[in-house]
CSV table of C-alpha atoms in Angstrom, one decimal:
chain,number,residue,atom,x,y,z
A,1,GLN,CA,-73.3,-40.6,-21.1
A,2,VAL,CA,-70.8,-43.4,-21.2
A,3,GLN,CA,-71.2,-46.9,-19.8
A,4,LEU,CA,-68.2,-49.1,-18.9
A,5,VAL,CA,-68.5,-52.8,-18.2
A,6,GLU,CA,-65.5,-54.7,-16.8
A,7,SER,CA,-65.1,-58.5,-16.9
A,8,GLY,CA,-62.4,-61.1,-16.4
A,9,GLY,CA,-61.8,-60.9,-12.7
A,10,GLY,CA,-61.6,-64.0,-10.5
A,11,LEU,CA,-59.6,-66.1,-8.2
A,12,VAL,CA,-56.1,-67.2,-9.2
A,13,GLN,CA,-53.0,-68.6,-7.5
A,14,ALA,CA,-49.9,-66.5,-7.1
A,15,GLY,CA,-47.8,-66.7,-10.3
A,16,GLY,CA,-50.9,-67.1,-12.4
A,17,SER,CA,-52.5,-64.8,-15.0
A,18,LEU,CA,-55.8,-63.0,-15.7
A,19,ARG,CA,-57.0,-60.8,-18.5
A,20,LEU,CA,-59.4,-58.0,-17.7
A,21,SER,CA,-61.7,-56.4,-20.3
A,22,CYS,CA,-63.6,-53.2,-20.2
A,23,ALA,CA,-66.1,-52.4,-22.9
A,24,ALA,CA,-67.3,-48.8,-23.3
A,25,SER,CA,-70.6,-47.8,-24.9
A,26,GLY,CA,-72.6,-44.6,-25.3
A,27,SER,CA,-71.2,-41.2,-26.3
A,28,ILE,CA,-67.7,-42.3,-26.8
A,29,PHE,CA,-65.2,-39.9,-28.5
A,30,SER,CA,-62.4,-41.6,-30.4
A,31,ILE,CA,-59.7,-39.5,-28.7
A,32,ASN,CA,-59.5,-40.3,-25.0
A,33,THR,CA,-57.4,-42.0,-22.4
A,34,MET,CA,-58.5,-45.3,-21.0
A,35,GLY,CA,-57.0,-46.8,-17.9
A,36,TRP,CA,-57.1,-49.3,-15.0
A,37,TYR,CA,-57.1,-48.5,-11.3
A,38,ARG,CA,-57.4,-50.7,-8.3
A,39,GLN,CA,-58.5,-50.5,-4.7
A,40,ALA,CA,-57.5,-53.0,-2.1
A,41,PRO,CA,-59.4,-53.4,1.2
A,42,GLY,CA,-58.7,-50.6,3.5
A,43,LYS,CA,-56.6,-48.7,1.0
A,44,LEU,CA,-57.1,-45.8,-1.4
A,45,ARG,CA,-57.8,-46.4,-5.0
A,46,GLU,CA,-54.5,-46.3,-7.0
A,47,TRP,CA,-53.6,-46.0,-10.6
A,48,VAL,CA,-52.4,-49.1,-12.4
A,49,ALA,CA,-52.0,-48.3,-16.1
A,50,THR,CA,-53.2,-46.0,-18.8
A,51,ILE,CA,-53.3,-45.9,-22.6
A,52,THR,CA,-54.1,-43.1,-24.9
A,53,SER,CA,-56.1,-43.5,-28.1
A,54,GLY,CA,-52.8,-43.0,-30.0
A,55,GLY,CA,-51.2,-45.9,-28.2
A,56,PRO,CA,-48.7,-44.7,-25.7
A,57,THR,CA,-48.9,-46.5,-22.4
A,58,ASN,CA,-47.8,-45.8,-18.8
A,59,TYR,CA,-47.6,-48.2,-15.8
A,60,ALA,CA,-47.3,-48.0,-12.1
A,61,ASP,CA,-43.9,-49.2,-10.9
A,62,SER,CA,-45.6,-52.0,-8.9
A,63,VAL,CA,-46.9,-53.6,-12.1
A,64,LYS,CA,-44.3,-52.7,-14.7
A,65,GLY,CA,-43.0,-55.7,-16.5
A,66,ARG,CA,-46.0,-57.9,-15.3
A,67,PHE,CA,-49.1,-56.1,-16.6
A,68,THR,CA,-49.8,-55.0,-20.2
A,69,ILE,CA,-52.6,-52.6,-21.1
A,70,SER,CA,-53.9,-52.5,-24.7
A,71,ARG,CA,-57.0,-51.3,-26.5
A,72,ASP,CA,-59.2,-52.0,-29.5
A,73,ASN,CA,-60.4,-48.6,-30.7
A,74,ALA,CA,-62.9,-50.2,-33.1
A,75,LYS,CA,-64.5,-52.1,-30.2
A,76,ASN,CA,-64.1,-49.2,-27.6
A,77,THR,CA,-62.5,-51.8,-25.4
A,78,VAL,CA,-59.5,-51.7,-23.1
A,79,TYR,CA,-57.7,-54.8,-21.8
A,80,LEU,CA,-55.3,-55.5,-18.9
A,81,GLN,CA,-53.2,-58.6,-19.2
A,82,MET,CA,-51.9,-59.5,-15.8
A,83,ASN,CA,-49.1,-62.0,-15.5
A,84,SER,CA,-47.0,-63.2,-12.5
A,85,LEU,CA,-49.8,-62.2,-10.2
A,86,LYS,CA,-48.9,-61.6,-6.5
A,87,PRO,CA,-51.2,-61.7,-3.4
A,88,GLU,CA,-50.7,-57.9,-3.1
A,89,ASP,CA,-52.4,-57.5,-6.5
A,90,THR,CA,-55.6,-58.5,-4.8
A,91,ALA,CA,-58.1,-55.7,-5.3
A,92,VAL,CA,-61.2,-54.5,-7.1
A,93,TYR,CA,-60.0,-53.3,-10.5
A,94,TYR,CA,-61.8,-50.3,-12.1
A,95,CYS,CA,-61.8,-49.2,-15.7
A,96,ARG,CA,-61.8,-45.4,-16.5
A,97,VAL,CA,-62.2,-43.4,-19.6
A,98,LYS,CA,-61.6,-39.7,-19.8
A,99,ARG,CA,-60.9,-36.7,-21.9
A,100,PRO,CA,-61.5,-33.0,-21.5
A,101,GLY,CA,-65.2,-32.7,-20.7
A,102,TYR,CA,-65.9,-36.2,-19.4
A,103,ASP,CA,-64.6,-38.8,-17.0
A,104,PHE,CA,-66.4,-42.1,-16.4
A,105,TRP,CA,-65.7,-45.2,-14.2
A,106,GLY,CA,-66.8,-48.8,-14.4
A,107,GLN,CA,-68.4,-50.7,-11.6
A,108,GLY,CA,-65.3,-52.8,-10.9
A,109,THR,CA,-64.3,-56.4,-11.0
A,110,GLN,CA,-62.7,-58.4,-8.2
A,111,VAL,CA,-59.3,-59.9,-8.6
A,112,THR,CA,-58.1,-62.2,-5.8
A,113,VAL,CA,-54.7,-63.8,-5.8
A,114,SER,CA,-54.1,-66.6,-3.3
A,115,SER,CA,-50.7,-67.4,-1.9
């Protein structure tokens, strides 16, 4: 089993920044993909960004240039640096780790951006 614990959410004004963290514990394999997803009220969960254990990253067009995903493999932790936040970024942000054979989600952390 794998446990994921997100932190770093909160309330911020438009244009501000937040940094989310997600620490993984349990039966972690070193080779995996970690990512962030989000779900706004009344909307489906959507992909935000992913990073492989080797380092390549991918971003949704809506956050490209504003968000940066990174990871510390020694700490089994993935981060999401969010800059130039917009009210439409308001959502519950979820961490995910997956590889063939397993797929785990965190409990989510709320990010609210006021206008």
